[in-house]
Amino acid sequence: MLEAQKCSLCKERQPIYHRRYSGEWLCERCFKLSIIERVKRTISRYELLRYDDRIAVAVSGGKDSLSLLEILQRIERDFPHAKLFAVTIDEGIEGYRTECLAVAESFSRSLGIPFLSLSFKELFGFTLTEAAESKVLERLGINPCTVCGVFRRKALTIAARRLKATVIATAHTLDDVVQTYLLNLLKGEGNLKPVGLRREGEAVIPRIAPFRTTLQREVALYAYLRKIPFQVRTCPYTRTSMRDRVRSFLNWYAANRPEALYAFLNRFEQLLKDLEQPAESVCEICGEPTSRRICRACELEQLIKEGLKA
Ligand SMILES: [Zn+2]
Ligand SMILES: [Zn+2]
């Protein structure tokens, strides 16, 4: 009979996870430590954080973002000058967001992290449900997910400004970053930019993704092992988007070769470095960087408000 497999790191405990791309078998304790270590290494490799940052963590109430908050809080203990905040954006999706918000708030408070929640209603004058159920979006030919994405981004920036945050941390994983790169390539975006890396600009609060080299499934396992609460309801406006298709493709493609995602990330970002980044101008209304005169968020905000009044 074969000797029972032991954890590759501590050589003692029973493994619960086989990390295919490294060949390691990991016990629960070593697996959890390896995720925290990976986040630390990612932060230092890409210089994502400074010792005195005010970090606004975008928290949706999902397991990825709560895990990020929990891990950053562990890491932050070594940086007494840094400060963490949890930020949630309430899009006002009836029957869906309330639950996430409650989970996000109680989890943040249990970690002792200050919590700020802003809503679409107070910032823009409408909830996502109001916009989605009026005829405005149909008339404009845009779907609720686009509206949600554009305004969440804007709302997050506003929240970060209120907190005087110097950086915004999002829970995008390796899978998400690769998806975004592929999507931008498919859309033929002229302006290919690094995702989740610290890029400084005058009007910009940098957005970093400390999970950018962690596989989605490993974040999910971490959350499960830490018993991080998560909500199970899905957004009522979810449509099968191009992103979902790209995600399914990547899941299929990387199922037996997760190292392919790392190879793509590294190669693609090497290529991005050689690309000349066009100078960005800023939106005349909100001052955020944009390639146009008025940014997409400000443009949509006006259109929706006018549409709702009519
Ligand atoms: Zn171990
Ligand atoms: Zn704007």
Short mmCIF file of C-alpha atoms and ligand atoms in Angstrom, two decimals:
data_model
loop_
_atom_site.label_atom_id
_atom_site.label_comp_id
_atom_site.label_asym_id
_atom_site.label_seq_id
_atom_site.Cartn_x
_atom_site.Cartn_y
_atom_site.Cartn_z
CA MET A 1 0.00 0.00 0.00
CA LEU A 2 1.19 3.50 -0.78
CA GLU A 3 2.23 5.64 2.13
CA ALA A 4 -0.39 8.31 2.76
CA GLN A 5 0.41 11.53 0.95
CA LYS A 6 1.70 14.31 3.24
CA CYS A 7 1.64 18.08 2.75
CA SER A 8 4.59 19.11 0.53
CA LEU A 9 5.44 22.04 2.80
CA CYS A 10 5.10 20.93 6.42
CA LYS A 11 5.55 17.23 5.59
CA GLU A 12 3.21 16.48 8.47
CA ARG A 13 -0.43 17.09 7.87
CA GLN A 14 -2.90 15.59 5.43
CA PRO A 15 -3.18 17.54 2.17
CA ILE A 16 -6.54 18.96 1.18
CA TYR A 17 -5.49 20.59 -2.09
CA HIS A 18 -3.35 19.65 -5.04
CA ARG A 19 -1.82 22.70 -6.69
CA ARG A 20 -1.37 21.46 -10.21
CA TYR A 21 0.82 24.21 -11.56
CA SER A 22 3.43 23.66 -8.86
CA GLY A 23 2.84 19.97 -8.22
CA GLU A 24 2.44 20.67 -4.48
CA TRP A 25 0.04 18.92 -2.13
CA LEU A 26 -1.04 21.31 0.61
CA CYS A 27 -2.67 20.88 3.99
CA GLU A 28 -5.28 23.38 5.09
CA ARG A 29 -2.88 25.47 7.16
CA CYS A 30 -0.13 25.61 4.52
CA PHE A 31 -2.68 26.36 1.79
CA LYS A 32 -4.10 29.36 3.70
CA LEU A 33 -0.60 30.64 4.47
CA SER A 34 0.38 30.21 0.82
CA ILE A 35 -2.47 32.48 -0.30
CA ILE A 36 -1.49 35.21 2.16
CA GLU A 37 2.15 34.85 1.07
CA ARG A 38 1.16 35.08 -2.58
CA VAL A 39 -0.73 38.32 -1.96
CA LYS A 40 2.28 39.73 -0.10
CA ARG A 41 4.63 38.76 -2.91
CA THR A 42 2.30 40.22 -5.52
CA ILE A 43 2.13 43.49 -3.62
CA SER A 44 5.90 43.74 -3.44
CA ARG A 45 6.62 42.42 -6.94
CA TYR A 46 4.36 45.01 -8.59
CA GLU A 47 4.85 47.67 -5.91
CA LEU A 48 1.11 47.88 -5.33
CA LEU A 49 1.18 49.44 -1.87
CA ARG A 50 3.19 51.95 0.12
CA TYR A 51 3.79 51.78 3.84
CA ASP A 52 1.51 54.76 4.56
CA ASP A 53 -1.32 54.18 2.08
CA ARG A 54 -4.95 54.82 2.89
CA ILE A 55 -6.50 51.81 1.21
CA ALA A 56 -10.14 51.74 0.17
CA VAL A 57 -11.11 48.10 -0.40
CA ALA A 58 -14.06 47.68 -2.74
CA VAL A 59 -16.31 45.18 -1.01
CA SER A 60 -19.34 43.73 -2.73
CA GLY A 61 -20.32 41.19 -0.11
CA GLY A 62 -19.05 38.39 -2.36
CA LYS A 63 -16.45 35.93 -1.10
CA ASP A 64 -13.58 37.32 -3.18
CA SER A 65 -13.79 40.83 -1.84
CA LEU A 66 -14.35 39.75 1.77
CA SER A 67 -11.33 37.44 1.50
CA LEU A 68 -9.27 40.33 0.16
CA LEU A 69 -10.33 42.50 3.09
CA GLU A 70 -9.45 39.77 5.56
CA ILE A 71 -6.02 39.14 4.00
CA LEU A 72 -5.13 42.84 3.71
CA GLN A 73 -6.00 43.28 7.34
CA ARG A 74 -3.52 40.53 8.25
CA ILE A 75 -0.83 42.09 6.08
CA GLU A 76 -1.55 45.60 7.33
CA ARG A 77 -0.57 44.63 10.87
CA ASP A 78 3.04 44.92 9.71
CA PHE A 79 2.39 48.47 8.43
CA PRO A 80 1.17 50.63 11.32
CA HIS A 81 1.05 53.76 9.15
CA ALA A 82 -1.32 52.24 6.60
CA LYS A 83 -5.08 52.46 7.03
CA LEU A 84 -7.80 50.19 5.67
CA PHE A 85 -11.40 51.08 4.79
CA ALA A 86 -14.17 48.93 3.38
CA VAL A 87 -16.35 50.53 0.74
CA THR A 88 -19.56 49.20 -0.69
CA ILE A 89 -21.69 50.66 -3.41
CA ASP A 90 -25.41 50.11 -3.22
CA GLU A 91 -26.68 50.09 -6.79
CA GLY A 92 -30.22 49.84 -5.52
CA ILE A 93 -31.11 46.47 -7.01
CA GLU A 94 -34.24 45.50 -5.18
CA GLY A 95 -34.10 42.27 -3.22
CA TYR A 96 -30.48 41.61 -4.13
CA ARG A 97 -28.12 44.19 -2.75
CA THR A 98 -29.58 44.50 0.71
CA GLU A 99 -28.33 41.08 1.70
CA CYS A 100 -24.80 41.65 0.33
CA LEU A 101 -24.59 44.99 2.09
CA ALA A 102 -25.53 43.53 5.43
CA VAL A 103 -22.95 40.75 5.04
CA ALA A 104 -20.25 43.21 3.95
CA GLU A 105 -20.97 45.60 6.78
CA SER A 106 -21.08 43.05 9.59
CA PHE A 107 -17.95 41.31 8.30
CA SER A 108 -15.99 44.59 8.06
CA ARG A 109 -17.10 45.59 11.53
CA SER A 110 -16.10 42.22 12.93
CA LEU A 111 -12.58 42.93 11.62
CA GLY A 112 -12.70 46.43 13.10
CA ILE A 113 -12.40 48.08 9.68
CA PRO A 114 -14.27 51.37 9.08
CA PHE A 115 -17.08 50.89 6.61
CA LEU A 116 -18.54 53.33 4.09
CA SER A 117 -21.56 52.64 1.93
CA LEU A 118 -22.70 54.96 -0.85
CA SER A 119 -25.70 54.46 -3.07
CA PHE A 120 -26.45 55.20 -6.70
CA LYS A 121 -29.58 56.97 -5.47
CA GLU A 122 -27.74 59.52 -3.32
CA LEU A 123 -24.91 60.03 -5.83
CA PHE A 124 -26.72 59.98 -9.17
CA GLY A 125 -30.39 60.36 -8.29
CA PHE A 126 -31.59 56.96 -9.49
CA THR A 127 -31.31 53.31 -8.46
CA LEU A 128 -30.29 50.64 -10.94
CA THR A 129 -33.79 49.16 -10.70
CA GLU A 130 -35.35 52.53 -11.59
CA ALA A 131 -33.04 52.90 -14.59
CA ALA A 132 -33.46 49.30 -15.71
CA GLU A 133 -37.24 49.27 -15.40
CA SER A 134 -37.79 52.50 -17.22
CA LYS A 135 -37.58 52.53 -20.97
CA VAL A 136 -34.43 54.64 -20.93
CA LEU A 137 -31.86 51.88 -21.26
CA GLU A 138 -33.75 50.15 -24.02
CA ARG A 139 -33.98 53.41 -25.91
CA LEU A 140 -30.27 54.03 -25.45
CA GLY A 141 -29.46 50.45 -26.46
CA ILE A 142 -27.43 49.68 -23.35
CA ASN A 143 -27.89 46.88 -20.84
CA PRO A 144 -28.14 47.20 -17.06
CA CYS A 145 -24.73 45.53 -16.52
CA THR A 146 -23.01 48.29 -18.47
CA VAL A 147 -24.75 50.97 -16.43
CA CYS A 148 -23.90 49.14 -13.24
CA GLY A 149 -20.23 48.79 -14.19
CA VAL A 150 -19.78 52.40 -15.26
CA PHE A 151 -21.48 53.87 -12.18
CA ARG A 152 -19.91 51.48 -9.70
CA ARG A 153 -16.55 52.63 -10.94
CA LYS A 154 -17.51 56.27 -10.60
CA ALA A 155 -19.11 55.77 -7.19
CA LEU A 156 -16.02 53.96 -5.94
CA THR A 157 -13.84 56.90 -6.94
CA ILE A 158 -16.16 59.30 -5.12
CA ALA A 159 -16.07 57.11 -2.00
CA ALA A 160 -12.28 56.89 -2.16
CA ARG A 161 -12.04 60.68 -2.40
CA ARG A 162 -14.27 61.11 0.64
CA LEU A 163 -12.02 58.79 2.61
CA LYS A 164 -8.92 60.57 1.28
CA ALA A 165 -7.79 57.16 0.08
CA THR A 166 -4.53 57.00 -1.83
CA VAL A 167 -5.34 53.70 -3.49
CA ILE A 168 -8.39 51.51 -4.28
CA ALA A 169 -8.01 47.75 -3.92
CA THR A 170 -10.33 45.45 -5.86
CA ALA A 171 -10.69 41.68 -5.61
CA HIS A 172 -10.01 40.89 -9.26
CA THR A 173 -8.29 37.53 -9.52
CA LEU A 174 -5.86 36.21 -12.11
CA ASP A 175 -8.85 34.81 -14.03
CA ASP A 176 -10.58 38.23 -14.03
CA VAL A 177 -7.49 40.08 -15.21
CA VAL A 178 -6.88 37.66 -18.08
CA GLN A 179 -10.59 37.88 -19.01
CA THR A 180 -10.37 41.65 -19.15
CA TYR A 181 -7.29 41.58 -21.36
CA LEU A 182 -8.92 39.13 -23.77
CA LEU A 183 -12.15 41.12 -23.83
CA ASN A 184 -10.33 44.36 -24.56
CA LEU A 185 -8.45 42.66 -27.36
CA LEU A 186 -11.69 41.25 -28.78
CA LYS A 187 -13.34 44.66 -28.62
CA GLY A 188 -10.38 46.09 -30.49
CA GLU A 189 -9.79 48.67 -27.77
CA GLY A 190 -7.25 51.15 -29.00
CA ASN A 191 -6.08 51.97 -25.53
CA LEU A 192 -4.82 48.75 -23.92
CA LYS A 193 -3.89 49.44 -20.33
CA PRO A 194 -2.51 47.30 -17.54
CA VAL A 195 -5.26 46.09 -15.19
CA GLY A 196 -4.91 46.28 -11.43
CA LEU A 197 -1.44 47.79 -11.40
CA ARG A 198 -0.43 51.00 -9.72
CA ARG A 199 -0.28 53.71 -12.35
CA GLU A 200 0.03 57.21 -11.05
CA GLY A 201 -1.57 60.18 -12.69
CA GLU A 202 -2.61 63.58 -11.43
CA ALA A 203 -6.33 63.04 -11.22
CA VAL A 204 -6.23 59.31 -10.68
CA ILE A 205 -6.59 57.23 -7.58
CA PRO A 206 -4.74 54.08 -8.59
CA ARG A 207 -6.66 50.79 -8.62
CA ILE A 208 -4.75 47.73 -7.59
CA ALA A 209 -5.67 44.06 -7.68
CA PRO A 210 -3.70 42.16 -5.01
CA PHE A 211 -5.27 38.87 -6.20
CA ARG A 212 -3.99 39.43 -9.75
CA THR A 213 -1.75 36.36 -9.54
CA THR A 214 -4.12 34.18 -7.53
CA LEU A 215 -6.45 31.74 -9.28
CA GLN A 216 -10.16 32.29 -8.76
CA ARG A 217 -10.61 28.76 -7.48
CA GLU A 218 -7.90 29.27 -4.84
CA VAL A 219 -9.57 32.45 -3.60
CA ALA A 220 -12.84 30.52 -3.39
CA LEU A 221 -11.18 27.71 -1.44
CA TYR A 222 -9.54 30.22 0.90
CA ALA A 223 -12.92 31.84 1.58
CA TYR A 224 -14.48 28.46 2.22
CA LEU A 225 -11.73 27.36 4.64
CA ARG A 226 -11.88 30.66 6.52
CA LYS A 227 -15.67 30.39 6.66
CA ILE A 228 -15.98 33.79 5.08
CA PRO A 229 -19.67 34.49 4.60
CA PHE A 230 -20.95 34.94 1.11
CA GLN A 231 -24.27 35.42 -0.48
CA VAL A 232 -25.76 33.05 -2.95
CA ARG A 233 -28.35 35.12 -4.77
CA THR A 234 -27.52 36.24 -8.25
CA CYS A 235 -28.30 39.64 -9.64
CA PRO A 236 -31.74 39.71 -11.32
CA TYR A 237 -30.29 41.66 -14.26
CA THR A 238 -27.55 39.16 -15.06
CA ARG A 239 -27.48 38.50 -18.78
CA THR A 240 -25.16 36.22 -20.66
CA SER A 241 -22.52 38.74 -21.52
CA MET A 242 -19.44 38.57 -23.65
CA ARG A 243 -17.47 38.40 -20.43
CA ASP A 244 -19.34 35.21 -19.43
CA ARG A 245 -18.45 33.63 -22.74
CA VAL A 246 -14.80 34.57 -22.39
CA ARG A 247 -14.90 33.24 -18.81
CA SER A 248 -16.33 29.88 -19.93
CA PHE A 249 -13.74 29.63 -22.65
CA LEU A 250 -10.91 30.36 -20.22
CA ASN A 251 -12.29 27.92 -17.65
CA TRP A 252 -12.30 25.23 -20.30
CA TYR A 253 -8.91 26.23 -21.64
CA ALA A 254 -7.14 26.46 -18.28
CA ALA A 255 -8.92 23.57 -16.53
CA ASN A 256 -5.97 21.23 -16.97
CA ARG A 257 -3.28 23.84 -17.42
CA PRO A 258 -3.77 26.73 -14.97
CA GLU A 259 -0.15 27.75 -15.67
CA ALA A 260 -1.45 28.95 -19.05
CA LEU A 261 -3.12 31.90 -17.28
CA TYR A 262 0.19 32.88 -15.65
CA ALA A 263 2.01 32.56 -18.96
CA PHE A 264 -0.57 34.77 -20.67
CA LEU A 265 -0.48 37.41 -17.92
CA ASN A 266 3.30 37.68 -17.96
CA ARG A 267 3.67 37.65 -21.71
CA PHE A 268 0.84 40.11 -22.30
CA GLU A 269 2.08 42.57 -19.70
CA GLN A 270 5.56 42.36 -21.18
CA LEU A 271 4.05 43.38 -24.51
CA LEU A 272 2.07 46.20 -22.86
CA LYS A 273 5.27 47.66 -21.46
CA ASP A 274 6.61 48.07 -24.98
CA LEU A 275 3.45 49.81 -26.15
CA GLU A 276 3.45 53.52 -26.01
CA GLN A 277 0.62 54.63 -23.74
CA PRO A 278 -1.29 57.55 -25.20
CA ALA A 279 -1.51 60.63 -23.01
CA GLU A 280 -4.87 60.79 -21.26
CA SER A 281 -6.99 63.87 -20.93
CA VAL A 282 -9.52 64.46 -18.17
CA CYS A 283 -13.31 64.72 -18.22
CA GLU A 284 -14.57 68.30 -18.25
CA ILE A 285 -17.27 67.49 -15.71
CA CYS A 286 -15.75 65.13 -13.15
CA GLY A 287 -12.02 65.39 -13.76
CA GLU A 288 -11.50 61.65 -14.18
CA PRO A 289 -9.17 60.47 -16.95
CA THR A 290 -10.88 59.76 -20.26
CA SER A 291 -10.03 59.63 -23.93
CA ARG A 292 -13.04 61.85 -24.67
CA ARG A 293 -14.09 65.35 -23.69
CA ILE A 294 -16.74 64.06 -21.28
CA CYS A 295 -16.33 60.61 -19.77
CA ARG A 296 -18.74 57.75 -20.37
CA ALA A 297 -20.05 57.92 -16.80
CA CYS A 298 -20.92 61.63 -16.96
CA GLU A 299 -22.45 61.20 -20.40
CA LEU A 300 -24.62 58.28 -19.29
CA GLU A 301 -25.61 60.04 -16.08
CA GLN A 302 -27.03 62.95 -18.06
CA LEU A 303 -28.80 60.71 -20.57
CA ILE A 304 -30.43 58.57 -17.88
CA LYS A 305 -31.52 61.55 -15.79
CA GLU A 306 -33.11 63.19 -18.82
CA GLY A 307 -34.70 59.90 -19.82
CA LEU A 308 -36.19 59.37 -16.35
CA LYS A 309 -37.68 62.88 -16.30
CA ALA A 310 -39.32 62.48 -19.70
ZN ZN B 1 1.28 21.66 5.51
ZN ZN B 2 -16.76 62.55 -16.07
#
